[in-house]
């Protein structure tokens, strides 16, 4: 009998070249297992937004890789991310997606845990010997940190500080959050769907402008002329910038990088009715700021390994298996902002996103086709060389390609390579 | 029966079931222009996410369509450019367990159970929903004013959908 080669012994780095990756990256269960350990088990993973756990006692279930977790806010307001697994015999202690509670109780034998994960109650304690130490049997805790409302967690207690990990992406997160239009940004519902394909197919897509006019032609056909021109960004001055650590930004509409810039510009026709409604309650400066915010930003920020701030919403991926990925498209709204503005944001989100949107089903279809096609030509590679050799260098000393360059994918795969080699 | 009497005649459970089966047949055949003709034009086609709310305008929905949006949606599905709908999954649906929730002169609110199986790429997926039709009598027969499709897994992880419920 031979033992399987331990995952750590394989030469994962050889799977990624600068401009292409091996097809097995989408297909090999051993690679997937190693990714769960070396990437999702180590780095900062996006788990939620602070508006999902607004109050003391608020909780929200989420995932870090394959592992179910609970985000909770304790009685002092401190955030915790806890593995959703009783320390006794592993039953989940919470199956409600979101709510408020004072504790989590295991349904199997009644073990009770506080909001910070500490074990409080064990029924019939006399059945345990004196050396049973409750203080060592709390829910497993992850390291937690928050940047501009986004909650990240890591299984690695020695992980680098979140701000260092985000690095050059931080200014883009700050720009993204300007779509509160002067109000705090809050989550406002979400679409969830899965597709039969590897998680990296979705990771690539968030910085793929090249597919937009092809896959999203029906969406473009449903816009007015002004909107269609705005989304015709392949002809424009957009760019994709490697931000380091696998993060990247794809700027599709450079005029919508900073939503507070140049607010005197004409209000697009499709927002005219909204502006008129807002004028009843807000002065002209606020009206322009809110209208601009409602339209969202002009960029997709991709945060390795599982999150994106995409134009006007959060796009969160969750690996389910080597050939299955679940995706959340989380809508955002202005907390305390005008009802008409928030309703328009919801309608715009429904238009493109979700299992029946005018965009997402076509994305899901081509991602599935990628996975199906990867059954052929195992000797062939996945090409991510578009724009390679044509890039400039950013102020941060990193590559910048034109809007349809695969610079963001190369950035993500280099980070993948770095983490898998550790 | 004179015209007014016709318009205000009661919509029976049998009338409603016959109409909803007719609609189901149209949808399974993907005859979307015929489907648009089933509507009065002033109502909504909603597929909510939140099972506990009917505040559709202020909630995020899977679909929230007035007449204009329904027309665009049909244009997308039938236009031949949407890769997910070219070809779309084939569907077979059954509506049953009809219940009359409200009945007034020429109006009815009907809830039914719907089971749908789709087939594409050699795999089948199923959806189950409670469907509410608000039906009205018009000069040209029964029409849909509003239709609310409550998928039993609406707030769960769905799959992309290339047809109408």
Coordinates of C-alpha atoms in Angstrom, one line a residue:
Chain A
X1 CA 0.0 0.0 0.0
X2 CA 1.3 3.4 -0.9
X3 CA 0.2 6.6 0.8
X4 CA -1.0 9.5 -1.3
X5 CA 1.6 12.2 -1.9
X6 CA 0.8 15.0 0.7
X7 CA -0.7 18.0 -1.0
X8 CA 2.2 20.2 0.2
X9 CA 4.7 18.1 -1.7
X10 CA 3.5 19.0 -5.2
X11 CA 5.1 21.7 -7.3
X12 CA 2.1 23.9 -7.5
X13 CA 4.0 26.9 -8.8
X14 CA 4.7 25.0 -12.1
X15 CA 1.0 25.2 -12.9
X16 CA 1.2 29.0 -13.5
X17 CA 3.3 30.8 -16.1
X18 CA 3.3 34.6 -16.5
X19 CA 0.9 34.5 -19.5
X20 CA -0.9 31.1 -19.2
X21 CA -2.0 28.5 -16.7
X22 CA -2.5 24.8 -16.9
X23 CA -6.0 23.5 -17.7
X24 CA -5.8 21.2 -14.6
X25 CA -6.2 24.4 -12.5
X26 CA -10.0 24.1 -13.2
X27 CA -10.2 20.4 -12.8
X28 CA -7.9 18.7 -10.4
X29 CA -9.4 18.0 -7.0
X30 CA -6.0 17.8 -5.4
X31 CA -5.3 21.4 -6.5
X32 CA -8.6 22.4 -5.1
X33 CA -7.9 20.8 -1.7
X34 CA -4.5 22.6 -1.6
X35 CA -6.1 25.9 -2.5
X36 CA -8.5 25.5 0.4
X37 CA -5.6 24.9 2.7
X38 CA -3.0 27.3 1.4
X39 CA -5.2 30.2 0.1
X40 CA -8.6 30.1 1.8
X41 CA -7.1 28.7 5.0
X42 CA -4.4 31.4 5.2
X43 CA -5.3 34.7 3.7
X44 CA -7.9 37.4 4.5
X45 CA -11.2 36.3 3.1
X46 CA -14.2 38.7 2.7
X47 CA -17.0 37.5 4.9
X48 CA -19.5 40.3 5.2
X49 CA -20.4 44.0 5.5
X50 CA -20.8 45.8 8.8
X51 CA -24.4 46.7 7.9
X52 CA -25.3 43.0 7.9
X53 CA -24.5 42.9 11.7
X54 CA -25.5 46.4 12.7
X55 CA -26.3 46.0 16.4
X56 CA -25.1 44.2 19.5
X57 CA -26.4 40.7 19.2
X58 CA -26.6 40.8 15.4
X59 CA -25.3 37.7 13.5
X60 CA -24.9 36.6 9.9
X61 CA -23.8 33.3 8.6
X62 CA -21.1 33.2 5.9
X63 CA -18.2 31.1 4.6
X64 CA -14.5 31.0 4.5
X65 CA -13.6 28.7 1.7
X66 CA -15.6 25.5 2.4
X67 CA -16.0 26.3 6.1
X68 CA -19.3 27.7 7.5
X69 CA -18.8 30.6 9.8
X70 CA -20.9 33.0 11.8
X71 CA -20.2 36.7 12.0
X72 CA -21.5 38.0 15.3
X73 CA -21.4 41.3 17.2
X74 CA -21.1 40.8 20.9
X75 CA -22.7 42.8 23.8
X76 CA -19.8 45.2 23.7
X77 CA -20.2 45.7 19.9
X78 CA -17.0 43.7 19.1
X79 CA -17.1 41.6 15.9
X80 CA -16.3 37.9 15.9
X81 CA -16.0 35.4 13.2
X82 CA -16.6 31.8 14.5
X83 CA -16.6 28.4 12.8
X84 CA -20.2 27.2 12.8
X85 CA -19.5 23.9 14.4
X86 CA -20.2 22.7 17.9
X87 CA -17.0 21.7 19.7
X88 CA -18.7 18.5 21.0
X89 CA -19.7 16.5 17.9
X90 CA -19.6 19.1 15.2
X91 CA -23.3 20.0 14.6
X92 CA -23.8 23.5 13.3
X93 CA -25.0 25.8 16.0
X94 CA -26.7 28.3 13.7
X95 CA -28.8 27.6 10.6
X96 CA -30.5 31.0 10.4
X97 CA -28.9 33.3 7.8
X98 CA -29.2 36.5 9.7
X99 CA -30.8 37.9 12.9
X100 CA -30.3 38.8 16.5
X101 CA -29.6 36.5 19.4
X102 CA -28.0 36.4 22.8
X103 CA -26.3 33.1 22.3
X104 CA -25.9 30.1 20.0
X105 CA -27.1 26.7 21.1
X106 CA -26.2 23.4 19.6
X107 CA -29.5 21.5 18.8
X108 CA -27.9 18.1 19.5
X109 CA -26.9 18.1 23.2
X110 CA -27.6 21.7 24.1
X111 CA -24.2 23.2 24.4
X112 CA -24.6 26.9 24.6
X113 CA -22.1 29.5 23.3
X114 CA -21.9 33.2 23.9
X115 CA -21.7 35.8 21.0
X116 CA -17.9 35.8 21.3
X117 CA -17.9 32.0 20.9
X118 CA -17.0 31.1 24.5
X119 CA -18.7 27.9 25.8
X120 CA -21.1 28.9 28.5
X121 CA -23.5 26.0 29.1
X122 CA -23.0 22.2 29.0
X123 CA -26.1 20.2 30.1
X124 CA -25.5 17.5 32.8
X125 CA -21.9 18.7 33.4
X126 CA -21.5 16.0 36.1
X127 CA -21.0 13.5 33.3
X128 CA -17.6 15.1 32.5
X129 CA -14.5 14.6 34.7
X130 CA -12.8 17.4 36.6
X131 CA -10.2 18.0 33.9
X132 CA -12.9 19.0 31.3
X133 CA -11.9 22.6 30.7
X134 CA -14.8 24.7 29.2
X135 CA -12.5 27.6 28.5
X136 CA -10.7 25.4 25.9
X137 CA -13.9 24.4 24.1
X138 CA -15.3 27.6 22.7
X139 CA -16.3 27.9 19.0
X140 CA -13.1 28.1 16.8
X141 CA -12.4 31.8 16.2
X142 CA -10.8 33.5 13.2
X143 CA -8.8 36.7 13.1
X144 CA -11.2 39.5 12.1
X145 CA -10.6 43.0 10.8
X146 CA -12.7 45.6 9.0
X147 CA -11.8 48.1 6.3
X148 CA -14.4 50.7 5.3
X149 CA -17.3 48.5 6.3
X150 CA -16.0 45.3 4.7
X151 CA -15.4 42.5 7.2
X152 CA -12.5 40.1 6.5
X153 CA -11.5 37.0 8.4
X154 CA -8.4 34.7 8.4
X155 CA -7.7 31.3 9.8
X156 CA -4.0 32.3 10.1
X157 CA -3.4 34.1 13.5
X158 CA 0.0 35.3 12.0
X159 CA -1.6 36.7 8.9
X160 CA -0.2 40.1 7.8
X161 CA -2.3 43.2 8.9
X162 CA -5.4 43.6 6.7
X163 CA -4.4 47.1 5.7
X164 CA -1.1 45.7 4.4
X165 CA -2.8 42.9 2.5
X166 CA -5.2 45.3 0.9
X167 CA -2.4 47.8 0.2
X168 CA -3.0 49.7 -3.1
X169 CA -6.6 48.5 -3.2
X170 CA -7.6 50.6 -0.1
X171 CA -8.0 53.9 -2.1
X172 CA -10.2 52.1 -4.5
X173 CA -12.4 50.7 -1.7
X174 CA -12.7 54.3 -0.4
X175 CA -13.7 55.5 -3.9
X176 CA -16.2 52.7 -4.2
X177 CA -17.9 53.6 -0.9
X178 CA -18.6 57.1 -2.3
X179 CA -21.7 55.6 -3.8
X180 CA -23.4 56.2 -0.5
X181 CA -23.9 59.7 -1.9
X182 CA -23.2 61.2 1.6
X183 CA -25.1 58.4 3.4
X184 CA -23.5 55.3 4.8
X185 CA -23.5 52.3 2.4
X186 CA -25.6 49.4 3.5
X187 CA -26.4 46.0 1.9
X188 CA -29.9 45.8 0.4
X189 CA -30.6 42.2 -0.4
X190 CA -28.7 39.8 -2.6
X191 CA -28.9 37.4 -5.5
X192 CA -27.3 34.0 -5.0
X193 CA -26.6 31.5 -7.7
X194 CA -24.1 28.8 -8.5
X195 CA -22.6 27.5 -11.7
X196 CA -20.9 24.2 -12.5
X197 CA -17.4 25.4 -12.8
X198 CA -14.2 26.3 -10.9
X199 CA -14.0 29.4 -8.7
X200 CA -11.1 30.9 -10.6
X201 CA -13.3 31.2 -13.7
X202 CA -15.4 33.7 -11.8
X203 CA -12.3 35.3 -10.3
X204 CA -11.0 36.0 -13.8
X205 CA -14.3 37.4 -15.0
X206 CA -14.5 40.4 -12.8
X207 CA -11.5 41.9 -14.5
X208 CA -12.5 40.7 -18.0
X209 CA -13.8 43.7 -20.1
X210 CA -13.1 41.8 -23.3
X211 CA -16.2 39.6 -22.9
X212 CA -18.6 42.5 -22.3
X213 CA -19.7 43.4 -25.8
X214 CA -20.0 39.7 -26.8
X215 CA -21.6 38.1 -23.8
X216 CA -23.7 41.1 -22.7
X217 CA -25.0 42.2 -26.1
X218 CA -28.6 41.6 -24.9
X219 CA -28.0 43.8 -21.9
X220 CA -26.6 46.6 -24.1
X221 CA -29.6 46.3 -26.4
X222 CA -31.9 46.9 -23.5
X223 CA -30.3 50.3 -22.6
X224 CA -31.0 53.7 -24.0
X225 CA -28.5 55.2 -26.4
X226 CA -26.7 57.1 -23.7
X227 CA -26.4 54.1 -21.4
X228 CA -25.3 51.8 -24.3
X229 CA -22.5 54.4 -25.1
X230 CA -21.4 54.4 -21.5
X231 CA -21.0 50.6 -21.5
X232 CA -19.2 50.7 -24.9
X233 CA -16.0 51.0 -22.9
X234 CA -13.8 48.8 -25.0
X235 CA -13.4 51.8 -27.3
X236 CA -12.6 54.2 -24.4
X237 CA -9.7 55.2 -22.2
X238 CA -10.2 52.6 -19.5
X239 CA -7.4 50.4 -18.1
X240 CA -6.7 47.5 -15.8
X241 CA -4.2 48.0 -13.1
X242 CA -2.4 45.4 -11.1
X243 CA -2.7 46.5 -7.4
X244 CA -0.4 43.9 -5.9
X245 CA -1.3 40.9 -3.7
X246 CA -3.5 39.5 -6.5
X247 CA -5.8 42.6 -6.3
X248 CA -6.6 44.6 -9.4
X249 CA -8.9 47.3 -10.7
X250 CA -10.6 47.4 -14.1
X251 CA -11.6 51.0 -14.9
X252 CA -14.3 50.9 -17.5
X253 CA -15.6 54.5 -17.3
X254 CA -12.7 56.8 -16.2
X255 CA -15.1 59.7 -15.7
X256 CA -16.8 57.6 -12.9
X257 CA -13.7 56.8 -10.8
X258 CA -14.4 59.5 -8.3
X259 CA -18.1 60.0 -8.0
X260 CA -17.7 63.4 -6.4
X261 CA -15.6 64.8 -9.3
X262 CA -17.2 67.3 -11.6
X263 CA -20.7 67.2 -10.3
X264 CA -21.7 70.0 -12.7
X265 CA -21.7 67.6 -15.6
X266 CA -25.1 67.1 -17.3
X267 CA -27.4 64.5 -15.6
X268 CA -27.9 61.6 -17.9
X269 CA -31.4 61.4 -19.4
X270 CA -32.2 58.1 -17.6
X271 CA -31.7 59.8 -14.2
X272 CA -33.7 63.0 -15.1
X273 CA -36.9 61.8 -13.5
X274 CA -35.0 60.7 -10.3
X275 CA -33.3 64.1 -10.1
X276 CA -36.7 65.9 -10.4
X277 CA -38.1 63.8 -7.6
X278 CA -35.1 64.4 -5.4
X279 CA -35.3 68.2 -5.9
X280 CA -38.4 68.2 -3.7
X281 CA -36.2 67.2 -0.7
X282 CA -32.6 68.1 -1.5
X283 CA -30.6 71.1 -2.7
X284 CA -29.1 70.9 -6.2
X285 CA -25.6 69.9 -4.9
X286 CA -27.1 67.0 -3.0
X287 CA -29.3 66.0 -5.9
X288 CA -26.3 65.8 -8.2
X289 CA -24.3 63.9 -5.6
X290 CA -27.1 61.3 -5.0
X291 CA -27.9 60.9 -8.7
X292 CA -24.2 60.2 -9.4
X293 CA -24.1 57.8 -6.5
X294 CA -27.2 55.9 -7.7
X295 CA -25.5 55.1 -11.0
X296 CA -22.5 53.5 -9.3
X297 CA -18.8 53.7 -10.0
X298 CA -17.1 53.1 -13.3
X299 CA -14.8 50.3 -12.1
X300 CA -14.5 46.8 -10.9
X301 CA -12.1 46.2 -8.0
X302 CA -11.1 42.6 -7.7
X303 CA -9.9 41.5 -4.2
X304 CA -8.0 38.2 -4.1
X305 CA -9.3 35.6 -3.5
X306 CA -13.1 36.0 -3.2
X307 CA -14.5 39.5 -3.4
X308 CA -15.1 42.3 -5.8
X309 CA -16.5 45.8 -5.6
X310 CA -18.2 45.8 -9.0
X311 CA -19.6 49.1 -10.3
X312 CA -22.4 49.2 -7.7
X313 CA -22.5 46.0 -5.8
X314 CA -20.4 43.4 -4.0
X315 CA -19.7 40.2 -6.0
X316 CA -18.6 37.4 -3.6
X317 CA -17.5 34.0 -4.8
X318 CA -17.5 30.8 -2.7
X319 CA -15.7 27.7 -3.9
X320 CA -18.0 24.7 -3.3
X321 CA -16.0 22.0 -5.1
X322 CA -13.4 21.9 -7.8
X323 CA -16.2 22.1 -10.4
X324 CA -18.8 24.1 -8.5
X325 CA -18.9 27.8 -7.4
X326 CA -21.6 29.8 -5.6
X327 CA -21.8 33.5 -6.2
X328 CA -23.5 36.3 -4.2
X329 CA -24.4 39.6 -5.9
X330 CA -25.1 41.9 -3.0
X331 CA -27.1 45.0 -3.7
X332 CA -26.1 48.3 -1.9
X333 CA -28.2 51.2 -0.8
X334 CA -27.9 54.6 0.9
X335 CA -28.6 54.0 4.6
X336 CA -31.2 56.7 5.4
X337 CA -31.1 58.0 1.8
X338 CA -34.0 58.8 -0.4
X339 CA -36.4 56.0 -1.2
X340 CA -36.6 56.9 -4.9
X341 CA -32.8 56.7 -5.2
X342 CA -32.6 53.4 -3.4
X343 CA -35.5 51.9 -5.4
X344 CA -33.7 52.9 -8.6
X345 CA -30.5 51.2 -7.4
X346 CA -32.5 48.0 -6.7
X347 CA -34.1 48.1 -10.2
X348 CA -30.7 48.6 -11.8
X349 CA -29.3 45.7 -9.9
X350 CA -32.2 43.5 -10.9
X351 CA -31.8 44.5 -14.5
X352 CA -28.3 43.0 -14.9
X353 CA -27.7 40.7 -11.9
X354 CA -29.0 37.5 -10.5
X355 CA -30.3 34.2 -11.8
X356 CA -32.8 36.0 -14.2
X357 CA -30.9 39.3 -14.9
X358 CA -30.1 40.5 -18.3
X359 CA -26.4 39.8 -17.7
X360 CA -25.6 37.2 -15.1
X361 CA -27.3 34.2 -16.8
X362 CA -25.1 34.8 -19.8
X363 CA -22.0 35.0 -17.7
X364 CA -23.0 31.8 -15.9
X365 CA -23.5 30.1 -19.3
X366 CA -20.1 31.0 -20.6
X367 CA -18.4 30.0 -17.4
X368 CA -20.1 26.6 -17.6
X369 CA -18.9 26.4 -21.2
X370 CA -15.3 27.1 -20.0
X371 CA -15.6 24.2 -17.5
X372 CA -17.1 21.9 -20.1
X373 CA -14.5 22.8 -22.7
X374 CA -11.7 22.2 -20.3
X375 CA -12.5 18.5 -20.5
X376 CA -10.8 18.7 -23.9
X377 CA -7.2 19.3 -24.6
X378 CA -5.7 18.7 -21.2
X379 CA -2.3 19.4 -22.8
X380 CA -3.4 22.9 -23.8
X381 CA -3.2 25.9 -21.6
X382 CA -5.6 28.6 -20.4
X383 CA -4.3 31.8 -22.0
X384 CA -4.2 35.0 -20.0
X385 CA -1.7 36.8 -22.3
X386 CA -4.0 39.6 -23.6
X387 CA -2.1 42.9 -23.2
X388 CA 1.1 41.2 -22.1
X389 CA 4.0 43.1 -23.6
X390 CA 1.8 46.2 -24.2
X391 CA 1.6 47.2 -20.5
X392 CA 2.8 50.4 -18.9
X393 CA 3.9 50.8 -15.3
X394 CA 1.8 52.4 -12.6
X395 CA 2.9 54.9 -9.9
X396 CA 3.0 51.8 -7.7
X397 CA 5.5 50.2 -10.1
X398 CA 3.0 47.6 -11.2
X399 CA 1.6 46.7 -14.7
X400 CA -1.2 48.7 -16.2
X401 CA -2.9 47.4 -19.4
X402 CA -5.6 48.7 -21.5
X403 CA -9.2 48.1 -20.4
X404 CA -9.4 44.7 -22.1
X405 CA -6.0 43.4 -21.1
X406 CA -5.8 40.3 -18.9
X407 CA -3.6 42.2 -16.4
X408 CA -5.9 41.5 -13.5
X409 CA -6.0 37.8 -14.2
X410 CA -2.2 37.7 -14.4
X411 CA -2.1 39.5 -11.0
X412 CA -4.4 37.0 -9.4
X413 CA -2.5 34.0 -10.8
X414 CA 0.8 35.4 -9.6
X415 CA -0.7 35.7 -6.1
X416 CA -2.1 32.2 -6.4
X417 CA 1.4 31.0 -7.3
X418 CA 3.0 32.9 -4.4
X419 CA 0.5 31.5 -1.8
X420 CA 0.6 27.9 -3.2
X421 CA 4.4 27.8 -3.1
X422 CA 4.4 28.6 0.6
Chain B
X1 CA -75.4 38.2 -21.6
X2 CA -74.7 41.8 -22.3
X3 CA -71.2 43.3 -22.3
X4 CA -71.3 44.6 -18.8
X5 CA -72.6 41.3 -17.5
X6 CA -69.8 39.5 -19.3
X7 CA -67.1 41.8 -17.8
X8 CA -68.4 41.4 -14.2
X9 CA -69.1 37.7 -14.4
X10 CA -67.6 35.6 -11.7
X11 CA -64.2 34.0 -12.4
X12 CA -64.6 30.4 -11.3
X13 CA -61.9 28.1 -10.1
X14 CA -62.3 26.2 -13.3
X15 CA -62.0 29.4 -15.4
X16 CA -58.8 30.3 -13.5
X17 CA -57.2 26.8 -13.8
X18 CA -58.0 26.6 -17.5
X19 CA -56.4 30.0 -18.1
X20 CA -53.3 29.2 -16.0
X21 CA -52.8 25.9 -17.9
X22 CA -53.1 27.8 -21.1
X23 CA -50.4 30.2 -19.9
X24 CA -48.2 27.3 -18.8
X25 CA -48.4 25.8 -22.2
X26 CA -47.5 29.1 -23.8
X27 CA -44.5 29.5 -21.6
X28 CA -43.3 25.9 -22.1
X29 CA -43.4 26.5 -25.8
X30 CA -41.5 29.8 -25.4
X31 CA -44.2 31.7 -27.3
X32 CA -43.4 34.9 -25.5
X33 CA -45.4 37.3 -27.7
X34 CA -48.5 35.3 -26.9
X35 CA -47.6 35.5 -23.2
X36 CA -47.3 39.3 -23.4
X37 CA -50.8 39.4 -24.8
X38 CA -52.1 37.7 -21.7
X39 CA -51.5 40.8 -19.6
X40 CA -53.6 43.9 -18.9
X41 CA -50.5 46.1 -19.1
X42 CA -50.9 47.9 -15.8
X43 CA -49.7 45.2 -13.4
X44 CA -46.4 43.6 -12.3
X45 CA -44.6 40.3 -12.8
X46 CA -42.6 39.8 -9.6
X47 CA -40.3 37.0 -8.5
X48 CA -39.5 38.0 -5.0
X49 CA -36.4 36.9 -3.0
X50 CA -37.6 37.7 0.5
X51 CA -40.3 35.0 1.4
X52 CA -41.6 37.1 4.3
X53 CA -42.2 40.4 2.5
X54 CA -44.6 41.8 -0.1
X55 CA -42.9 45.2 -0.2
X56 CA -41.6 44.5 -3.7
X57 CA -40.6 48.0 -4.7
X58 CA -38.3 48.4 -1.7
X59 CA -36.9 44.8 -1.7
X60 CA -34.5 43.3 -4.1
X61 CA -36.3 40.8 -6.3
X62 CA -35.3 38.2 -8.9
X63 CA -37.6 40.0 -11.3
X64 CA -39.7 43.1 -10.9
X65 CA -41.3 43.8 -14.2
X66 CA -43.8 46.3 -15.4
X67 CA -45.1 46.1 -19.0
X68 CA -42.0 47.8 -20.4
X69 CA -39.6 45.5 -18.6
X70 CA -41.6 42.4 -19.5
X71 CA -41.3 43.4 -23.1
X72 CA -37.5 43.9 -22.8
X73 CA -37.2 40.6 -21.0
X74 CA -39.1 38.8 -23.8
X75 CA -36.9 40.6 -26.3
X76 CA -33.8 39.3 -24.6
X77 CA -35.1 35.7 -24.4
X78 CA -36.4 35.6 -28.0
X79 CA -33.7 37.8 -29.6
X80 CA -31.1 35.1 -30.2
X81 CA -28.2 37.1 -28.7
X82 CA -28.4 35.9 -25.1
X83 CA -26.1 32.9 -25.0
X84 CA -28.0 31.4 -22.1
X85 CA -31.2 31.5 -24.0
X86 CA -29.8 30.4 -27.4
X87 CA -30.9 27.7 -27.0
X88 CA -32.7 28.1 -23.7
X89 CA -33.3 25.1 -21.4
X90 CA -36.4 23.1 -22.4
X91 CA -39.1 23.2 -19.7
X92 CA -42.1 21.2 -18.6
X93 CA -44.2 22.7 -15.9
X94 CA -47.3 21.7 -14.0
X95 CA -49.7 24.0 -12.2
X96 CA -52.0 22.3 -9.6
X97 CA -53.6 22.8 -6.1
X98 CA -55.5 25.9 -7.2
X99 CA -57.0 28.0 -4.4
X100 CA -59.3 31.0 -4.9
X101 CA -58.0 33.6 -2.4
X102 CA -60.2 36.5 -3.5
X103 CA -63.2 36.7 -5.7
X104 CA -65.1 39.8 -6.8
X105 CA -67.0 40.9 -9.9
X106 CA -64.7 40.1 -12.8
X107 CA -61.7 39.7 -10.5
X108 CA -60.0 36.7 -8.9
X109 CA -56.8 36.1 -6.9
X110 CA -55.7 32.5 -7.4
X111 CA -52.8 30.6 -5.8
X112 CA -51.4 27.5 -7.4
X113 CA -48.5 25.2 -6.9
X114 CA -46.1 25.0 -9.8
X115 CA -43.4 22.3 -10.5
X116 CA -41.0 22.9 -13.4
X117 CA -38.3 20.7 -14.7
X118 CA -35.7 22.2 -17.1
X119 CA -33.3 20.3 -19.3
X120 CA -30.1 21.5 -20.8
X121 CA -26.6 20.1 -21.3
X122 CA -27.9 16.6 -20.5
X123 CA -28.8 17.6 -16.9
X124 CA -32.2 18.4 -15.4
X125 CA -33.0 20.9 -12.7
X126 CA -36.3 21.5 -10.9
X127 CA -38.0 24.5 -9.4
X128 CA -41.1 24.6 -7.2
X129 CA -43.1 27.7 -6.5
X130 CA -46.3 29.0 -5.1
X131 CA -47.7 31.3 -7.8
X132 CA -50.3 34.0 -7.4
X133 CA -52.3 35.2 -10.4
X134 CA -54.5 38.3 -10.1
X135 CA -56.9 37.8 -13.0
X136 CA -59.4 40.1 -14.5
X137 CA -62.1 39.8 -17.1
X138 CA -61.7 42.1 -20.1
X139 CA -63.5 42.4 -23.4
X140 CA -61.0 40.0 -24.9
X141 CA -61.2 37.4 -22.2
X142 CA -59.3 36.7 -19.0
X143 CA -56.1 38.7 -18.5
X144 CA -53.3 38.7 -15.9
X145 CA -53.0 42.0 -13.9
X146 CA -50.3 40.8 -11.5
X147 CA -48.3 37.6 -11.2
X148 CA -46.2 36.8 -8.2
X149 CA -44.0 33.7 -8.3
X150 CA -42.7 32.6 -5.0
X151 CA -39.9 30.0 -5.6
X152 CA -39.6 27.9 -2.5
X153 CA -35.8 28.4 -2.6
X154 CA -36.0 32.1 -3.6
X155 CA -33.5 33.2 -0.9
X156 CA -31.2 30.2 -1.4
X157 CA -28.5 29.6 -4.0
X158 CA -30.3 29.3 -7.4
X159 CA -29.0 28.6 -10.8
X160 CA -29.2 30.8 -13.9
X161 CA -32.7 30.8 -15.5
X162 CA -33.1 31.2 -19.2
X163 CA -36.9 31.1 -19.5
X164 CA -40.0 32.6 -17.6
X165 CA -41.9 31.1 -14.7

